[in-house]
Amino acid sequence: SKHQPYGTYRITLTAAAAGGGAEVQTFYINVLPFSNLEKDFTAVNFGSVGPNTHSITGTGNFFFDGANNAANNKYSVRNTGNAGIALGVKFASMCLSTLPDNAVSCTDNKRIDHFDARFGVGLPANVQSIGKLSFLEALESDLNATAKPAPFGQEYRFDNDYKRTLCPNDVGKMEFAVWTENIQAGIYAATNGIQLVARPNPLCATDLGSVYVANRGLPQFGDPATPISTTHWLVP
C-alpha cells in the first residue's frame, strides 16, 4: 500500500515438522519511494480579460474530480505515490492566435507573459500565492523567446512547508492568474502552456517510517515532526 512507509521489510518464515526441529528462513523486500502527481483538469481558461489587468481563473478546490477531466474547471492535484512531494510551476507565453493578426512570432504586444499561481493542501489557510502582488513581481515566461509555440520559462517553486506538501492521496488546490499589458485584442493561447513540477519533499509519515492517514490540514493534528504514537503518525 502507498500509505505504508517505504524502505526494507524483513520477513521471517518458520517451518516446523511434527516431532522435528524448526527451520527459520529470512527474506527482505525493498519498497522504493516514488511519487505520482495527477491533475483533474486538461486546460486552464482565463476567460475575457482586458489590457493592463490582473485576471484570476475559476476557483480551485480540494476535491479531486478524476484524472485529466476535460470538463472540470475547479483545479486540483493529488499524489498517488508513497513519498511526499512539493510543487513548482513553469509558464509558456500565451501567443496571439486570432486571424489576420496571427503572427508567426510571439512578440511583446502579441503575447501574455506574466502570471501567478496558488497552491495548498487541506485548508484554504494553507494556500500559498506566488507572483500575485504586482506586475513587477509576477511569474514570467521566457521573455527572450519569440518562437511560436513559446518555450517554458524558469521554474517557480512553492515553499517546502508541510502545508504545501502532497502526501499519499492528498489533494491540493491549484489556481492560476494572468497579468496583461497593452496587448492587441484577440484570442491568446498556449499549447501545454503550464507545467507542474514535482520534487521530493520528505515530510510525510511514509518518509519518516510510519503509516500515513490522509487527514491533511485538519487543526487537531500536529506537526509531522511530532509522533502521535510509536506506531502511527498523523500529519496535518
GROMACS .gro file of C-alpha atoms in nm:
model
  236
    1SER     CA    1   0.000   0.000   0.000
    2LYS     CA    2   0.122   0.352  -0.077
    3HIS     CA    3   0.022   0.451   0.277
    4GLN     CA    4   0.291   0.219   0.417
    5PRO     CA    5   0.641   0.361   0.470
    6TYR     CA    6   0.895   0.272   0.204
    7GLY     CA    7   1.223   0.103   0.292
    8THR     CA    8   1.344  -0.252   0.366
    9TYR     CA    9   1.095  -0.501   0.511
   10ARG     CA   10   1.213  -0.822   0.677
   11ILE     CA   11   1.004  -1.138   0.650
   12THR     CA   12   1.082  -1.430   0.883
   13LEU     CA   13   0.937  -1.770   0.794
   14THR     CA   14   0.948  -2.055   1.044
   15ALA     CA   15   0.882  -2.411   0.922
   16ALA     CA   16   0.850  -2.698   1.166
   17ALA     CA   17   0.772  -3.065   1.112
   18ALA     CA   18   0.576  -3.265   1.368
   19GLY     CA   19   0.821  -3.403   1.618
   20GLY     CA   20   1.112  -3.235   1.441
   21GLY     CA   21   1.311  -2.919   1.469
   22ALA     CA   22   1.218  -2.581   1.328
   23GLU     CA   23   1.391  -2.411   1.040
   24VAL     CA   24   1.388  -2.032   1.004
   25GLN     CA   25   1.421  -1.853   0.672
   26THR     CA   26   1.458  -1.474   0.647
   27PHE     CA   27   1.368  -1.272   0.338
   28TYR     CA   28   1.389  -0.900   0.262
   29ILE     CA   29   1.171  -0.683   0.040
   30ASN     CA   30   1.278  -0.334  -0.065
   31VAL     CA   31   0.988  -0.092  -0.119
   32LEU     CA   32   1.116   0.201  -0.322
   33PRO     CA   33   0.998   0.561  -0.276
   34PHE     CA   34   0.803   0.706  -0.567
   35SER     CA   35   0.569   0.995  -0.639
   36ASN     CA   36   0.290   1.026  -0.894
   37LEU     CA   37   0.143   1.371  -0.948
   38GLU     CA   38  -0.205   1.375  -1.102
   39LYS     CA   39  -0.426   1.668  -1.205
   40ASP     CA   40  -0.802   1.674  -1.257
   41PHE     CA   41  -0.804   1.924  -1.546
   42THR     CA   42  -0.669   1.941  -1.901
   43ALA     CA   43  -0.692   2.315  -1.973
   44VAL     CA   44  -0.689   2.647  -1.791
   45ASN     CA   45  -0.926   2.908  -1.932
   46PHE     CA   46  -0.870   3.267  -1.823
   47GLY     CA   47  -1.186   3.394  -1.992
   48SER     CA   48  -1.219   3.750  -2.122
   49VAL     CA   49  -0.956   3.993  -1.993
   50GLY     CA   50  -0.869   4.350  -2.077
   51PRO     CA   51  -0.536   4.526  -2.116
   52ASN     CA   52  -0.339   4.613  -1.801
   53THR     CA   53  -0.547   4.367  -1.599
   54HIS     CA   54  -0.492   4.101  -1.333
   55SER     CA   55  -0.733   3.814  -1.404
   56ILE     CA   56  -0.779   3.504  -1.186
   57THR     CA   57  -0.914   3.174  -1.317
   58GLY     CA   58  -1.208   2.984  -1.175
   59THR     CA   59  -1.156   2.882  -0.815
   60GLY     CA   60  -0.967   2.563  -0.741
   61ASN     CA   61  -1.084   2.324  -0.471
   62PHE     CA   62  -0.973   2.033  -0.251
   63PHE     CA   63  -1.184   1.773  -0.433
   64PHE     CA   64  -1.015   1.558  -0.698
   65ASP     CA   65  -1.262   1.521  -0.984
   66GLY     CA   66  -1.099   1.242  -1.186
   67ALA     CA   67  -0.762   1.243  -1.359
   68ASN     CA   68  -0.739   1.471  -1.665
   69ASN     CA   69  -1.109   1.559  -1.656
   70ALA     CA   70  -1.163   1.784  -1.959
   71ALA     CA   71  -1.498   1.907  -1.822
   72ASN     CA   72  -1.358   2.020  -1.487
   73ASN     CA   73  -1.280   2.388  -1.423
   74LYS     CA   74  -1.206   2.371  -1.050
   75TYR     CA   75  -0.842   2.278  -1.043
   76SER     CA   76  -0.675   2.037  -0.802
   77VAL     CA   77  -0.383   1.796  -0.791
   78ARG     CA   78  -0.301   1.484  -0.590
   79ASN     CA   79  -0.014   1.248  -0.518
   80THR     CA   80  -0.080   0.878  -0.564
   81GLY     CA   81   0.275   0.777  -0.478
   82ASN     CA   82   0.418   0.680  -0.138
   83ALA     CA   83   0.662   0.971  -0.090
   84GLY     CA   84   0.599   1.337  -0.016
   85ILE     CA   85   0.635   1.595  -0.290
   86ALA     CA   86   0.646   1.973  -0.317
   87LEU     CA   87   0.547   2.163  -0.631
   88GLY     CA   88   0.689   2.411  -0.875
   89VAL     CA   89   0.537   2.568  -1.185
   90LYS     CA   90   0.658   2.690  -1.525
   91PHE     CA   91   0.472   2.904  -1.777
   92ALA     CA   92   0.495   2.949  -2.153
   93SER     CA   93   0.379   3.273  -2.315
   94MET     CA   94   0.023   3.280  -2.445
   95CYS     CA   95   0.055   3.399  -2.806
   96LEU     CA   96  -0.196   3.589  -3.017
   97SER     CA   97  -0.378   3.332  -3.229
   98THR     CA   98  -0.657   3.536  -3.392
   99LEU     CA   99  -0.655   3.586  -3.771
  100PRO     CA  100  -0.546   3.800  -3.952
  101ASP     CA  101  -0.302   3.906  -3.675
  102ASN     CA  102  -0.195   3.550  -3.611
  103ALA     CA  103   0.175   3.629  -3.631
  104VAL     CA  104   0.444   3.369  -3.678
  105SER     CA  105   0.638   3.518  -3.386
  106CYS     CA  106   0.524   3.577  -3.028
  107THR     CA  107   0.639   3.933  -2.954
  108ASP     CA  108   0.572   4.169  -2.664
  109ASN     CA  109   0.244   4.322  -2.785
  110LYS     CA  110   0.117   3.986  -2.910
  111ARG     CA  111   0.161   3.770  -2.602
  112ILE     CA  112   0.066   3.730  -2.236
  113ASP     CA  113   0.383   3.656  -2.042
  114HIS     CA  114   0.321   3.737  -1.673
  115PHE     CA  115   0.134   3.503  -1.438
  116ASP     CA  116   0.081   3.398  -1.079
  117ALA     CA  117  -0.009   3.071  -0.910
  118ARG     CA  118  -0.162   2.944  -0.585
  119PHE     CA  119  -0.134   2.605  -0.418
  120GLY     CA  120  -0.203   2.447  -0.081
  121VAL     CA  121  -0.320   2.124   0.083
  122GLY     CA  122  -0.623   2.060   0.301
  123LEU     CA  123  -0.747   2.406   0.405
  124PRO     CA  124  -0.786   2.749   0.242
  125ALA     CA  125  -0.546   2.890   0.502
  126ASN     CA  126  -0.275   2.656   0.369
  127VAL     CA  127  -0.282   2.806   0.018
  128GLN     CA  128   0.032   2.999  -0.078
  129SER     CA  129   0.032   3.261  -0.355
  130ILE     CA  130   0.341   3.333  -0.562
  131GLY     CA  131   0.366   3.622  -0.807
  132LYS     CA  132   0.037   3.792  -0.719
  133LEU     CA  133   0.137   4.120  -0.551
  134SER     CA  134   0.210   4.326  -0.862
  135PHE     CA  135   0.305   4.304  -1.227
  136LEU     CA  136   0.669   4.362  -1.135
  137GLU     CA  137   0.663   4.061  -0.901
  138ALA     CA  138   0.466   3.834  -1.134
  139LEU     CA  139   0.595   3.497  -1.259
  140GLU     CA  140   0.740   3.525  -1.609
  141SER     CA  141   0.755   3.302  -1.911
  142ASP     CA  142   1.069   3.314  -2.126
  143LEU     CA  143   1.074   3.686  -2.216
  144ASN     CA  144   1.369   3.644  -2.452
  145ALA     CA  145   1.195   3.390  -2.672
  146THR     CA  146   0.971   3.493  -2.963
  147ALA     CA  147   0.918   3.144  -3.107
  148LYS     CA  148   0.568   3.012  -3.151
  149PRO     CA  149   0.473   2.789  -2.978
  150ALA     CA  150   0.660   2.952  -2.692
  151PRO     CA  151   0.904   2.763  -2.468
  152PHE     CA  152   0.869   2.740  -2.092
  153GLY     CA  153   1.031   2.996  -1.867
  154GLN     CA  154   1.207   2.923  -1.541
  155GLU     CA  155   1.059   2.712  -1.261
  156TYR     CA  156   0.897   2.896  -0.971
  157ARG     CA  157   0.865   2.696  -0.650
  158PHE     CA  158   0.612   2.691  -0.372
  159ASP     CA  159   0.778   2.655  -0.033
  160ASN     CA  160   0.860   2.323   0.137
  161ASP     CA  161   0.622   2.368   0.431
  162TYR     CA  162   0.407   2.065   0.513
  163LYS     CA  163   0.100   2.276   0.421
  164ARG     CA  164   0.228   2.264   0.063
  165THR     CA  165   0.343   1.900   0.072
  166LEU     CA  166   0.140   1.633  -0.107
  167CYS     CA  167   0.150   1.308   0.092
  168PRO     CA  168  -0.013   0.983  -0.030
  169ASN     CA  169  -0.362   1.054  -0.168
  170ASP     CA  170  -0.352   1.418  -0.055
  171VAL     CA  171  -0.542   1.666  -0.271
  172GLY     CA  172  -0.411   2.017  -0.323
  173LYS     CA  173  -0.592   2.321  -0.455
  174MET     CA  174  -0.446   2.498  -0.764
  175GLU     CA  175  -0.527   2.839  -0.907
  176PHE     CA  176  -0.367   3.047  -1.182
  177ALA     CA  177  -0.388   3.409  -1.298
  178VAL     CA  178  -0.257   3.632  -1.576
  179TRP     CA  179  -0.128   3.987  -1.583
  180THR     CA  180  -0.182   4.171  -1.912
  181GLU     CA  181  -0.013   4.479  -2.060
  182ASN     CA  182  -0.107   4.687  -2.365
  183ILE     CA  183  -0.160   4.392  -2.595
  184GLN     CA  184  -0.359   4.361  -2.916
  185ALA     CA  185  -0.719   4.245  -2.895
  186GLY     CA  186  -0.779   3.884  -2.987
  187ILE     CA  187  -0.758   3.527  -2.863
  188TYR     CA  188  -0.441   3.423  -2.682
  189ALA     CA  189  -0.348   3.061  -2.636
  190ALA     CA  190  -0.063   2.829  -2.545
  191THR     CA  191  -0.043   2.456  -2.609
  192ASN     CA  192   0.099   2.291  -2.298
  193GLY     CA  193   0.136   2.641  -2.151
  194ILE     CA  194   0.163   2.540  -1.785
  195GLN     CA  195   0.398   2.275  -1.647
  196LEU     CA  196   0.368   2.146  -1.291
  197VAL     CA  197   0.697   2.021  -1.147
  198ALA     CA  198   0.707   1.768  -0.859
  199ARG     CA  199   1.017   1.738  -0.642
  200PRO     CA  200   1.090   1.520  -0.335
  201ASN     CA  201   0.990   1.673  -0.001
  202PRO     CA  202   1.022   1.402   0.268
  203LEU     CA  203   0.784   1.535   0.534
  204CYS     CA  204   0.518   1.265   0.519
  205ALA     CA  205   0.476   0.978   0.763
  206THR     CA  206   0.577   0.736   0.487
  207ASP     CA  207   0.902   0.931   0.451
  208LEU     CA  208   0.958   0.905   0.827
  209GLY     CA  209   0.898   0.531   0.868
  210SER     CA  210   0.532   0.516   0.968
  211VAL     CA  211   0.181   0.468   0.827
  212TYR     CA  212   0.007   0.770   0.678
  213VAL     CA  213  -0.362   0.860   0.716
  214ALA     CA  214  -0.486   1.127   0.476
  215ASN     CA  215  -0.623   1.389   0.716
  216ARG     CA  216  -0.428   1.683   0.579
  217GLY     CA  217  -0.481   2.035   0.705
  218LEU     CA  218  -0.708   1.949   0.996
  219PRO     CA  219  -0.617   2.154   1.302
  220GLN     CA  220  -0.645   1.870   1.553
  221PHE     CA  221  -0.339   1.701   1.410
  222GLY     CA  222   0.010   1.818   1.492
  223ASP     CA  223   0.326   1.895   1.302
  224PRO     CA  224   0.471   1.598   1.106
  225ALA     CA  225   0.786   1.610   1.319
  226THR     CA  226   0.579   1.518   1.627
  227PRO     CA  227   0.490   1.147   1.662
  228ILE     CA  228   0.138   1.075   1.780
  229SER     CA  229   0.232   0.726   1.891
  230THR     CA  230   0.514   0.479   1.841
  231THR     CA  231   0.337   0.307   1.553
  232HIS     CA  232   0.120   0.572   1.389
  233TRP     CA  233   0.165   0.927   1.264
  234LEU     CA  234  -0.097   1.181   1.169
  235VAL     CA  235   0.024   1.470   0.958
  236PRO     CA  236  -0.173   1.794   0.923
   0.00000   0.00000   0.00000
